[in-house]
Short mmCIF file of C-alpha atoms and ligand atoms in Angstrom, two decimals:
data_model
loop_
_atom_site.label_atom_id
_atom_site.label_comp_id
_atom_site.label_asym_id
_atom_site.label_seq_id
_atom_site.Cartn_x
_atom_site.Cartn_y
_atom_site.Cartn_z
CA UNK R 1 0.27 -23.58 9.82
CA UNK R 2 3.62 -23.38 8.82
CA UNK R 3 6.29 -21.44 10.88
CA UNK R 4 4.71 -18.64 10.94
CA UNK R 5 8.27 -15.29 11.61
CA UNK R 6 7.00 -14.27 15.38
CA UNK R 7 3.34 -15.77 16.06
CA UNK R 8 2.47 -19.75 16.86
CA UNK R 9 -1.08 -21.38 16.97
CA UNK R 10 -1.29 -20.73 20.87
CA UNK R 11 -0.86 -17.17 20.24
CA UNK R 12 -3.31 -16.73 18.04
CA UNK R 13 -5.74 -18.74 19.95
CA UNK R 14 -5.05 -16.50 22.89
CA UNK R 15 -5.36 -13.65 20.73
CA UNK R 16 -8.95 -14.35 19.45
CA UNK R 17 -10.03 -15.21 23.20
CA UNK R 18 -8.42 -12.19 24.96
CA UNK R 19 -8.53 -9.14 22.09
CA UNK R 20 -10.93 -10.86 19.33
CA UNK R 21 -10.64 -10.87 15.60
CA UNK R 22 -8.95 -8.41 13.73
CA UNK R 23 -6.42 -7.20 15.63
CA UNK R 24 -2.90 -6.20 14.86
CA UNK R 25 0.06 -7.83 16.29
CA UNK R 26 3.53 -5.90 16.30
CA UNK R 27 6.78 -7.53 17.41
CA UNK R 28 8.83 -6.09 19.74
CA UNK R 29 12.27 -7.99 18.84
CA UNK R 30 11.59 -6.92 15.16
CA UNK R 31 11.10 -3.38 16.25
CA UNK R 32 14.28 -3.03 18.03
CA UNK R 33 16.33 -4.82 15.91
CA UNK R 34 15.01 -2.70 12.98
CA UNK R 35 16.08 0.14 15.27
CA UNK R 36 19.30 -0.92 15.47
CA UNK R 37 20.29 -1.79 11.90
CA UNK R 38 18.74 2.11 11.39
CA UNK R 39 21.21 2.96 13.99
CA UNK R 40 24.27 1.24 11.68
CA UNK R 41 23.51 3.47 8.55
CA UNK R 42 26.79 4.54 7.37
CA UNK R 43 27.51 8.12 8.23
CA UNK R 44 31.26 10.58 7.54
CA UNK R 45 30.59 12.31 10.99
CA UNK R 46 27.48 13.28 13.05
CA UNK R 47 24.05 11.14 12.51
CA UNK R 48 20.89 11.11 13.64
CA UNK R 49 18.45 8.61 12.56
CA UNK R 50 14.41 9.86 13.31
CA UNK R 51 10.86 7.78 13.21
CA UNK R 52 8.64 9.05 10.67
CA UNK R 53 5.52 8.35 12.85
CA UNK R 54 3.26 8.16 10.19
CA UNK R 55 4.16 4.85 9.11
CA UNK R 56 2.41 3.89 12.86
CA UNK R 57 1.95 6.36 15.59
CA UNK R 58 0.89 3.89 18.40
CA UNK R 59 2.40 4.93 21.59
CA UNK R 60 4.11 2.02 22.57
CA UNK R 61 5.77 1.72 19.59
CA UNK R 62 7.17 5.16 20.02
CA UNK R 63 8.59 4.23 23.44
CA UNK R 64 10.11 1.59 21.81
CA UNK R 65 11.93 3.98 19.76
CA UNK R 66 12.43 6.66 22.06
CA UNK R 67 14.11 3.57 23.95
CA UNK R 68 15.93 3.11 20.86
CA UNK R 69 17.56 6.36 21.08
CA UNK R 70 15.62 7.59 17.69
CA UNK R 71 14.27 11.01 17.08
CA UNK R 72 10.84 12.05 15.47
CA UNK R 73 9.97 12.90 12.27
CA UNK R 74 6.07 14.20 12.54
CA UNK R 75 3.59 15.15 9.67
CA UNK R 76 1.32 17.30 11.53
CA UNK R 77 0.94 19.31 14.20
CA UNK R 78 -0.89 16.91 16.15
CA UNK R 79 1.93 14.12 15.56
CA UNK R 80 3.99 16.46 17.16
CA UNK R 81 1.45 15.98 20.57
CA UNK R 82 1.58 12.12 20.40
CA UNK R 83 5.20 12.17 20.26
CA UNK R 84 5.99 14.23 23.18
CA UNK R 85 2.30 12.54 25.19
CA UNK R 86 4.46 9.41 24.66
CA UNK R 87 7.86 10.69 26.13
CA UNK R 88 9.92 12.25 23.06
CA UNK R 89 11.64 15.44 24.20
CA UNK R 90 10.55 18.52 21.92
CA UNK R 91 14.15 18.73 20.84
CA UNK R 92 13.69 15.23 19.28
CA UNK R 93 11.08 16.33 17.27
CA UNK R 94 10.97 17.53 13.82
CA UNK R 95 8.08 18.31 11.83
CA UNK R 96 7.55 18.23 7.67
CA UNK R 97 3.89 19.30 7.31
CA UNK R 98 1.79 20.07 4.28
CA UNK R 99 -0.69 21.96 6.75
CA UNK R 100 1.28 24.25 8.67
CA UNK R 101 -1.13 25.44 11.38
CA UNK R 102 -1.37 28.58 13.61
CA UNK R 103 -0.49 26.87 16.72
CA UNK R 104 2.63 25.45 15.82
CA UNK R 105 4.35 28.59 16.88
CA UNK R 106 4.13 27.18 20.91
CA UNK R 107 6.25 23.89 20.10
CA UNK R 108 8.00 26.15 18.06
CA UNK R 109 9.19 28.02 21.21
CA UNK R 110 9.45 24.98 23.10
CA UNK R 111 12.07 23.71 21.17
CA UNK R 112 10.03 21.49 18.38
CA UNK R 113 12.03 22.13 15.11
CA UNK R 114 10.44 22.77 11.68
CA UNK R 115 11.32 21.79 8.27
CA UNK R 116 9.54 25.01 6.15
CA UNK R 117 7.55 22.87 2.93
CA UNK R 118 6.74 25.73 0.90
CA UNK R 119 7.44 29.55 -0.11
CA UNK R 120 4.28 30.73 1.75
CA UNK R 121 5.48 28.59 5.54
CA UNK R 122 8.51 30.24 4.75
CA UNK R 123 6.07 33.70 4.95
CA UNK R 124 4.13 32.56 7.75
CA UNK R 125 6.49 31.47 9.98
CA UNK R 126 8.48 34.50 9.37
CA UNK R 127 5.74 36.55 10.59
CA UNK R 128 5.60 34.42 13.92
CA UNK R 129 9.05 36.54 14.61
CA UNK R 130 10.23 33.47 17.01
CA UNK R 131 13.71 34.49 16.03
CA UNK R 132 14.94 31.03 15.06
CA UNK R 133 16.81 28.76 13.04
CA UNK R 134 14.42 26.55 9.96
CA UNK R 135 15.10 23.57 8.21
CA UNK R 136 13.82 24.03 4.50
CA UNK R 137 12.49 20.72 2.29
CA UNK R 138 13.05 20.88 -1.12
CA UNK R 139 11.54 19.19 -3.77
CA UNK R 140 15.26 18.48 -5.71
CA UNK R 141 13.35 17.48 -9.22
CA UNK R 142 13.50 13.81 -9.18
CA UNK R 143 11.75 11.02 -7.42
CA UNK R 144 11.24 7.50 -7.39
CA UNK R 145 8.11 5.72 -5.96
CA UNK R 146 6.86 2.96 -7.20
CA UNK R 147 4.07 4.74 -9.10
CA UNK R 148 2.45 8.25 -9.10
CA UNK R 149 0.65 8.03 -5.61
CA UNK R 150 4.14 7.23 -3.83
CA UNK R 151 6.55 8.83 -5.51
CA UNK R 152 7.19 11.92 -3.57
CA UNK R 153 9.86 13.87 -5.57
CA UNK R 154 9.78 15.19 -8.94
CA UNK R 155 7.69 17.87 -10.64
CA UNK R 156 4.08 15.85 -10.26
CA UNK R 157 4.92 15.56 -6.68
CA UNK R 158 3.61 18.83 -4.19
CA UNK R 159 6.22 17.93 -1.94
CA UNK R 160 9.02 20.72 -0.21
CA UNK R 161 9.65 23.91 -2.35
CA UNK R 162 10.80 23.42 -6.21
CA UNK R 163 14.41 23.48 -6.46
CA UNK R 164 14.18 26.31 -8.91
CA UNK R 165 12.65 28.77 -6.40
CA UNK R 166 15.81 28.20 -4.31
CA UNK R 167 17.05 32.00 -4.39
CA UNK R 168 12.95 33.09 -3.87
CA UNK R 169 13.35 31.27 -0.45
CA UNK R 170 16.72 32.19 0.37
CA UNK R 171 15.47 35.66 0.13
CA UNK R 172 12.37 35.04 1.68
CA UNK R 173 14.02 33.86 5.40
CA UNK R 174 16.40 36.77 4.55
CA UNK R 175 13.86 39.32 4.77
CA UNK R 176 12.13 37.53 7.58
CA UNK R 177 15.29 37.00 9.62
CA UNK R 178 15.34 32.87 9.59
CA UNK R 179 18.90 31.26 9.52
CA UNK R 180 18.52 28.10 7.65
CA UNK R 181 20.82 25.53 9.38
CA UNK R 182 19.58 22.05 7.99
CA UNK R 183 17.83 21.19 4.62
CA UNK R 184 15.97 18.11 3.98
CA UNK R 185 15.19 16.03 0.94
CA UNK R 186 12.47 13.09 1.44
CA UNK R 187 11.56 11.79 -2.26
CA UNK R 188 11.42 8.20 -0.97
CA UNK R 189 14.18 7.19 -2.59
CA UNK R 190 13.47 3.49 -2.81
CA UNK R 191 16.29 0.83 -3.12
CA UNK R 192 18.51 2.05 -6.03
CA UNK R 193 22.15 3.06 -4.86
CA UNK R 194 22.57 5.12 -7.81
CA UNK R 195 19.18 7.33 -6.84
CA UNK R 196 20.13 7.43 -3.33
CA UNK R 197 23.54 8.97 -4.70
CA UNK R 198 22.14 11.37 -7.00
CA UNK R 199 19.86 12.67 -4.66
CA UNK R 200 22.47 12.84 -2.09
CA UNK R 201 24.86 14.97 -4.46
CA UNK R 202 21.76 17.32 -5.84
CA UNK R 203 21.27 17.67 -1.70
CA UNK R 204 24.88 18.51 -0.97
CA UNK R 205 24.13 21.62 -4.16
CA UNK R 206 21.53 22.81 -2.10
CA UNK R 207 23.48 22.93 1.19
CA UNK R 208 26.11 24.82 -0.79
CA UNK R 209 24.13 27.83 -1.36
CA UNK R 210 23.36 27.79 2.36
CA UNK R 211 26.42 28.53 4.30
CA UNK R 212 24.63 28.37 7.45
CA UNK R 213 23.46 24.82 7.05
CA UNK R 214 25.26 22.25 9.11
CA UNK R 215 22.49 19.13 9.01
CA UNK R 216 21.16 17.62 5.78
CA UNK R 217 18.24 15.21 6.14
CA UNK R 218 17.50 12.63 3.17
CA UNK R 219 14.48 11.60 4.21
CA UNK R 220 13.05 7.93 4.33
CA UNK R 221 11.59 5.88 1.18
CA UNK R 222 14.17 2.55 2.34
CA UNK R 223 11.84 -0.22 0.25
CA UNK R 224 11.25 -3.57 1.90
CA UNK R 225 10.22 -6.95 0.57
CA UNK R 226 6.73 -7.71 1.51
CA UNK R 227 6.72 -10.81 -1.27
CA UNK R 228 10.01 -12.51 -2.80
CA UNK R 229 9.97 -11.47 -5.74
CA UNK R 230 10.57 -7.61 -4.34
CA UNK R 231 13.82 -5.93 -3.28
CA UNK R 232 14.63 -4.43 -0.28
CA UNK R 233 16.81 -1.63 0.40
CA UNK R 234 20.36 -2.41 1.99
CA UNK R 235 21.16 0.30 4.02
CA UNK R 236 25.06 -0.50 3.84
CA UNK R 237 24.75 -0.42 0.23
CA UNK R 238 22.81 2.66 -0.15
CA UNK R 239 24.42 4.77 2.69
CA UNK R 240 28.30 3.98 1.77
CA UNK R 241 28.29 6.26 -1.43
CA UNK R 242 26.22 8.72 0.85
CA UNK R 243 29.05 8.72 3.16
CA UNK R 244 32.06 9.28 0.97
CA UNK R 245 29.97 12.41 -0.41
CA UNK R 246 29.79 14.10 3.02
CA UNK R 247 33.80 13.00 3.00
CA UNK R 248 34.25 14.95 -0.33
CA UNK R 249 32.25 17.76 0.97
CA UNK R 250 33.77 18.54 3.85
CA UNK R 251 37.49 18.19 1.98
CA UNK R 252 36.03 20.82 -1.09
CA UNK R 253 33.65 23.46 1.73
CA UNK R 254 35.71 22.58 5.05
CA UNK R 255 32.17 21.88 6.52
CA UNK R 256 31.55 18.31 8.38
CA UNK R 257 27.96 17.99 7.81
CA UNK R 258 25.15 15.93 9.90
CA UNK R 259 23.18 13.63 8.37
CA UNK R 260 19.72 12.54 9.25
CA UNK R 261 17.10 9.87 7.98
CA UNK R 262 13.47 9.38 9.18
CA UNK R 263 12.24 6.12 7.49
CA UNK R 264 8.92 5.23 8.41
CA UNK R 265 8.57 1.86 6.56
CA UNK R 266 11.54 0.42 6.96
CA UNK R 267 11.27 0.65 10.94
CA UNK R 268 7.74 -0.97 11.19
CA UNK R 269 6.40 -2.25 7.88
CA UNK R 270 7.91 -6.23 8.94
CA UNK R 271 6.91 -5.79 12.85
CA UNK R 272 3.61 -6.58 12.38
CA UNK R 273 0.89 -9.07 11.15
CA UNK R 274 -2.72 -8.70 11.48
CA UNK R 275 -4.91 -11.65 12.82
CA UNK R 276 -8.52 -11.96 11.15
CA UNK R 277 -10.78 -14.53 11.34
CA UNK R 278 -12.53 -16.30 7.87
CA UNK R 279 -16.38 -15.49 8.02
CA UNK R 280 -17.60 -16.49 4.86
CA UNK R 281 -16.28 -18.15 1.83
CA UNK R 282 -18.48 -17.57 -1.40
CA UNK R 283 -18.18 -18.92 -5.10
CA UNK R 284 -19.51 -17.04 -8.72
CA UNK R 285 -19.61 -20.77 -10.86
CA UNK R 286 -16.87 -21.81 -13.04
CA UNK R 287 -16.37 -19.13 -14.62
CA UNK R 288 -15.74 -16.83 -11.37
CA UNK R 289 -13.88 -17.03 -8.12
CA UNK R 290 -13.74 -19.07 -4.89
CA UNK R 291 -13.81 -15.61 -2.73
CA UNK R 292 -13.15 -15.77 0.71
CA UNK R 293 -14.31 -13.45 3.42
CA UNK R 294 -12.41 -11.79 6.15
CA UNK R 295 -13.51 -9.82 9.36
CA UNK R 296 -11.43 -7.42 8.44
CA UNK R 297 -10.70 -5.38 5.29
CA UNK R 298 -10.32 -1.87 4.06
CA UNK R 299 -10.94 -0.85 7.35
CA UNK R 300 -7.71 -1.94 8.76
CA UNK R 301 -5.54 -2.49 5.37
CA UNK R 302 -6.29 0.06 2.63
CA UNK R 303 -2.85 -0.60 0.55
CA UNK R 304 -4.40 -3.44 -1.66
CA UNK R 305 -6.93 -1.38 -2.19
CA UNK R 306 -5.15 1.67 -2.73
CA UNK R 307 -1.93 0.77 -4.93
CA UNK R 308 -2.67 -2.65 -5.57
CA UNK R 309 -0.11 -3.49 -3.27
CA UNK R 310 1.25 -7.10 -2.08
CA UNK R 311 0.82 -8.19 1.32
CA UNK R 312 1.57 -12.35 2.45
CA UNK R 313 -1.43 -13.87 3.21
CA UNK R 314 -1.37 -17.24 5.53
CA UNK R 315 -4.66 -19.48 5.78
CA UNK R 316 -4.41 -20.97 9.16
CA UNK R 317 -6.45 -23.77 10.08
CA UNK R 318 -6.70 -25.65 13.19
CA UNK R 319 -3.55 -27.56 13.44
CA UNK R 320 -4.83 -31.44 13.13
CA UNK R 321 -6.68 -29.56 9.83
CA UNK R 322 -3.76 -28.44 7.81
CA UNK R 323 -3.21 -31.76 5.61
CA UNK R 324 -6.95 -31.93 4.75
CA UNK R 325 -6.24 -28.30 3.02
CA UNK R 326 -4.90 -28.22 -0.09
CA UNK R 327 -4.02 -25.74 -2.29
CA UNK R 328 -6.29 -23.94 -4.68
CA UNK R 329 -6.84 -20.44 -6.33
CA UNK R 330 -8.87 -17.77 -4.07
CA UNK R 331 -9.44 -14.13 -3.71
CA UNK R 332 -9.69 -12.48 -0.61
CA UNK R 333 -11.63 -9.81 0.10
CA UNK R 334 -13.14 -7.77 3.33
CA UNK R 335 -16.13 -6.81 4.98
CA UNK R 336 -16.65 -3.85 3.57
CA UNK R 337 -19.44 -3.60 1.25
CA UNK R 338 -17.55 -2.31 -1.76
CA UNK R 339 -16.09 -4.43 -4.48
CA UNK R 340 -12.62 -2.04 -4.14
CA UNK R 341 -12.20 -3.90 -0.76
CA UNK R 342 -9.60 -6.74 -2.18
CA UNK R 343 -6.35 -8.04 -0.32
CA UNK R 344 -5.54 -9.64 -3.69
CA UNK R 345 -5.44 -7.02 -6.31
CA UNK R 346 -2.97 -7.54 -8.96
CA UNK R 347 0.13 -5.98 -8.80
CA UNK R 348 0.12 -2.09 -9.04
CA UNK R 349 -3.66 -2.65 -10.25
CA UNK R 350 -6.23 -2.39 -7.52
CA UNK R 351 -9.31 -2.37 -9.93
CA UNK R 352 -7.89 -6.63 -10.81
CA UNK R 353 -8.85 -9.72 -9.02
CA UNK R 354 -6.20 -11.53 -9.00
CA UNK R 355 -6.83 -14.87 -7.32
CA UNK R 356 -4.06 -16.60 -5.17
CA UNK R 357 -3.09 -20.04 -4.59
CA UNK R 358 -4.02 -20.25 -0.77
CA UNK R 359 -4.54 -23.48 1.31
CA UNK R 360 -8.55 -23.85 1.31
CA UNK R 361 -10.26 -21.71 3.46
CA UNK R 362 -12.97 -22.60 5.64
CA UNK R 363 -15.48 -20.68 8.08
CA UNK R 364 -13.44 -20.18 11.07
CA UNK R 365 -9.98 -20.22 9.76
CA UNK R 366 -7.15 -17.90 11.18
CA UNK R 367 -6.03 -15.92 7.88
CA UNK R 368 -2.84 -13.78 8.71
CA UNK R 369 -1.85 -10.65 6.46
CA UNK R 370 1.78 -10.15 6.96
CA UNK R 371 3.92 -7.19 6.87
CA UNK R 372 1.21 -4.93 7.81
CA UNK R 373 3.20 -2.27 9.89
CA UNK R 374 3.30 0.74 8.23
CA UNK R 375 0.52 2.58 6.81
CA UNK R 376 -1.93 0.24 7.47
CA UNK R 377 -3.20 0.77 11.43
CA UNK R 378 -2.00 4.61 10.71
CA UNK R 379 -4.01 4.82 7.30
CA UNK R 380 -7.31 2.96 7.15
CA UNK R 381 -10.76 3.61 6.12
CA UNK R 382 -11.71 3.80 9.19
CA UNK R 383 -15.30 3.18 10.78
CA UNK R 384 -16.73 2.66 7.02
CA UNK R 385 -19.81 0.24 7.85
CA UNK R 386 -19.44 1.45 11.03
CA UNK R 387 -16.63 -1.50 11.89
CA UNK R 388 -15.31 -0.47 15.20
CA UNK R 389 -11.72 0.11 15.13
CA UNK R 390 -9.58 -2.77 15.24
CA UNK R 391 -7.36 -4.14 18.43
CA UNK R 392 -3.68 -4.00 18.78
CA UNK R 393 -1.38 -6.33 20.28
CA UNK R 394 2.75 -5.79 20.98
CA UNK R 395 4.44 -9.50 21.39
CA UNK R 396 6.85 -8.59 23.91
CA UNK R 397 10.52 -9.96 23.90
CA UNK R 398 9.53 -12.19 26.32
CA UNK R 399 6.40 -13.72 24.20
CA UNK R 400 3.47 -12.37 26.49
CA UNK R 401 1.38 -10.56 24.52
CA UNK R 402 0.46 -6.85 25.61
CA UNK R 403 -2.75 -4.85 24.26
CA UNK R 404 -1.01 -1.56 23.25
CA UNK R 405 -4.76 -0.27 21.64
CA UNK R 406 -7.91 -1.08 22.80
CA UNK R 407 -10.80 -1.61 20.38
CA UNK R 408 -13.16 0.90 19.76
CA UNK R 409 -16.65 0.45 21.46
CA UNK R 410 -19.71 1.18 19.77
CA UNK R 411 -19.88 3.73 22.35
CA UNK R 412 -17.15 5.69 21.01
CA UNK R 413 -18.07 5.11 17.33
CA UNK R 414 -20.82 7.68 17.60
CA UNK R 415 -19.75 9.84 20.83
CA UNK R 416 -19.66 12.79 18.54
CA UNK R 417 -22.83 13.00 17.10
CA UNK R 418 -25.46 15.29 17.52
CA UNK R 419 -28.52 14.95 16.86
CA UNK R 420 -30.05 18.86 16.60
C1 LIG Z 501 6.35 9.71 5.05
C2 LIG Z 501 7.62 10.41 5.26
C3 LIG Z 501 8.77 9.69 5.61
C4 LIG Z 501 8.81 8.19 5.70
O1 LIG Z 501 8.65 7.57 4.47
P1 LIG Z 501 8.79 5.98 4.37
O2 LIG Z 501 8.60 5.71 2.91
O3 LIG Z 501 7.71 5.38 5.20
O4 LIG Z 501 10.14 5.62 4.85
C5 LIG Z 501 9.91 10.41 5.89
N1 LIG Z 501 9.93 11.77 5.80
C6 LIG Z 501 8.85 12.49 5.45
C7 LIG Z 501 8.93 13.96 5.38
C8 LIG Z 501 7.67 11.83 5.16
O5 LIG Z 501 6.60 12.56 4.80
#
C-alpha cells in the first residue's frame, strides 16, 4: 500500500488478528496535535476552546482532551454523563440541547452550565428556580453548511432562538430571574473568513443588548479536507478578524469579552481511519459496475450515505500483491442490504453511483476509509442486519495499539428484548 498518514501493513495485520474487521482506528498524535492548533486560535483576551462530543464521544478520546486542557460542549443530557464518567469536571461542561430534559436541573446545581435553545427552555428552566446565570443560543439569521442537512443557521435551520425574538427572551429570563452572562452562536460557519466575520459582528449585536454577558461562544463548523479538491478552514485566518472585533468591542462598550469555540470536526474528523476487510467483489456486465463489497458499511459510516459525502478510500493488498493491481473504476458499497449503502456516492448526491478509480480489489483485501472521525462511530445505523457494533482501536504515541471499544457481542445485541 502506499504510505498510508499513521497505519503500516503490520498494523493492520495485527489489527485483523487481535480486534477483527471493521474496526476504527484513531490516532493519538493527530488528536493532540489537533488539540493544540485548537488551543492557538487567535483570541483579544480570555479563551476557552471546548470538544463538541458529538463528533465522537469515546471515552478515551475525551481523556485525551481533558488532557488537552479542553472543555465540553455536550448535546444531550446524557453527553453531559459520559463527559464527567470520563473525568471532565461539571464546570467544564456546557450543554446546547434540542431536548432539554427534566433532570438536567441536578447538573444544573452541580455546576454543569446551559446554553437555553429556545423561548420555551428559557420557560422551563426558569421554573426550575436554580437561581443562576444561562447562556442563550441564537439562531443570528444566516448559515452556511454545505447543503440543507448541515447548515445549521439561517431561517430553515431549528437551531437556538430566532434573532428577532431577542427582546421576547430578554424578557422572558427577566421575569424568571436568569442573568444571561454568555451567548452562543454555532451555525457551522465553514471556512469563509468573511462568514466567520459577519457572524462574529451580528454576535457582538447580540451581546450588546445583554449587558450582563461577559463570554460569547461561536460555535464549531471549522471545515476540513477529506479529498484535495476541498478546503479546509485555517484557524489563523478565520480567527484574526474575530480577534480585532473583540479589540473594537471592548474600545466602543469598555467590556473585554471571552471567547469560546467547541468544534467537533475539526478535533477528530482526520484522527481516524476505519479498517474493513473486502468480502465480495461483484460485476452487472458492461454496461454496469465492478462493485466491491466491504464488511462494513452504513453501519459504521452513514455520511456517504447521508450527504453524499467524500471519504479516501485505500485498497490494500498484501504487500508482494500491490504491482499485480492496477487501477480500474469500482464502486464500493457495504453489507447492508439496501442499495442507499454506498461509500462512493457522487458528490452532495447520495442517490448516484459514482464509480472510483481504485487499485483492483480482491476477496481479502484491506480497504481503508480515511478521515472517518467525526460523525461516523458517533452516528451510524447501528445494528441494521443485526451487524454487531464495530471495534475501536487508539494508536498510541508510542505505536502500540490500544482497544478503546470493545465489539458488541451477539449477546448484547438482543439483551433488551422481551419476549411477552
Ligand atoms: C455539532 C455542534 C458543534 C460542532 O460542530 P462541528 O461542525 O463538528 O465542528 C458545536 N456546537 C454545537 C452546539 C453543535 O451542535
Amino acid at each position: 500500500m502506499k504510505e498510508h498518514k499513521f497505519l503500516t501493513f503490520d498494523d493492520l495485520e495485527q489489527i485483523r488478528t487481535e480486534f477483527g474487521t471493521p474496526t476504527y482506528v484513531y490516532d493519538e498524535s493527530i488528536l493532540r496535535s489537533n488539540a493544540q492548533q485548537l488551543r492557538a486560535f487567535p483570541h483579544a483576551f480570555d479563551f476557552f476552546p471546548r470538544y463538541a462530543m458529538k463528533a465522537a464521544p469515546t471515552a478515551a478520546l475525551l481523556r485525551i482532551f481533558n488532557n488537552e486542557g479542553l472543555g465540553i460542549d455536550a448535546s444531550s443530557i446524557h453527553e453531559v454523563e459520559r463527559a464527567i464518567r470520563a473525568g471532565f469536571g461539571t464546570e467544564s461542561i456546557s450543554l446546547s440541547t434540542q431536548e432539554l430534559s427534566e433532570d438536567f436541573r441536578f447538573w444544573a446545581q452541580d455546576g454543569v452550565k446551559i446554553n437555553l435553545c429556545s423561548l420555551s427552555q428559557i420557560d422551563r428552566y426558569g421554573k426550575w428556580k436554580l437561581g443562576e446565570t444561562v447562556g442563550l443560543r441564537f439562531n443570528p439569521g444566516t448559515g452556511s453548511g454545505g447543503n440543507n442537512r448541515t447548515n445549521v443557521g439561517g431561517p430553515s435551520s431549528s437551531f437556538g432562538i430566532w434573532k428577532d425574538d431577542l427582546e421576547t427572551a430578554k424578557n422572558l429570563c427577566k421575569e424568571n430571574g436568569l442573568v444571561v452572562d454568555r451567548i452562543h452562536t454555532h451555525i457551522g460557519s465553514g471556512s469563509d473568513p468573511e462568514i466567520w466575520k459577519k457572524v462574529a459582528e451580528m454576535s457582538l449585536e447580540i451581546v450588546r443588548a445583554f449587558p450582563s454577558v461577559h463570554t460569547l461562544n461561536l460555535g464549531g463548523g471549522f471545515k476540513v479536507a477529506r479529498m484535495a479538491d476541498e478546503s479546509a478552514t485555517d484557524l489563523q485566518e478565520i480567527g484574526q478578524p474575530v480577534k480585532a472585533l473583540f479589540k473594537e468591542f471592548a474600545v466602543t462598550t469598555n467590556r473585554e469579552l471571552k471567547l469560546e469555540v467547541e468544534p467537533g470536526t475539526f478535533l477528530v474528523a482526520h484522527s481516524c481511519t476505519l479498517v474493513t476487510s473486502v468480502q465480495d467483489v461483484t460485476q452487472t456486465g458492461s454496461d454496469g459496475y465492478r462493485f466491491i463489497k466491504l464488511d462494513s458499511g452504513m453501519t459504521e459510516i452513514l455520511r456517504p450515505s447521508l450527504y453524499g459525502a467524500q471519504h479516501p478510500i485505500h485498497i490494500c493488498p498484501e504487500p508482494g500483491q500491490v504491482k499485480f493491481r492496477e487501477n480500474t473504476e469500482q464502486v464500493v458499497v457495504g453489507h447492508c442490504c439496501e442499495s442507499g449503502d454506498l461509500l462512493t456516492p457522487a458528490v452532495n448526491d447520495p442517490e448516484t453511483l459514482s464509480p472510483r478509480s481504485l487499485p483492483r480489489a480482491e476477496i481479502g483485501d484491506f480497504c481503508l476509509i480515511d478521515s472517518v472521525g467525526a460523525y461516523c462511530s458517533s452516528m451510524t445505523a447501528k445494528n441494521y442486519n443485526s451487524f454487531p457494533e464495530a471495534a475501536e482501536v487508539l494508536k498510541k504515541e508510542d505505536g502500540d495499539l490500544a482497544l478503546i471499544r470493545k465489539r458488541q457481542t451477539f449477546e448484547q445485541l438482543i439483551e433488551n428484548e422481551v419476549v411477552p
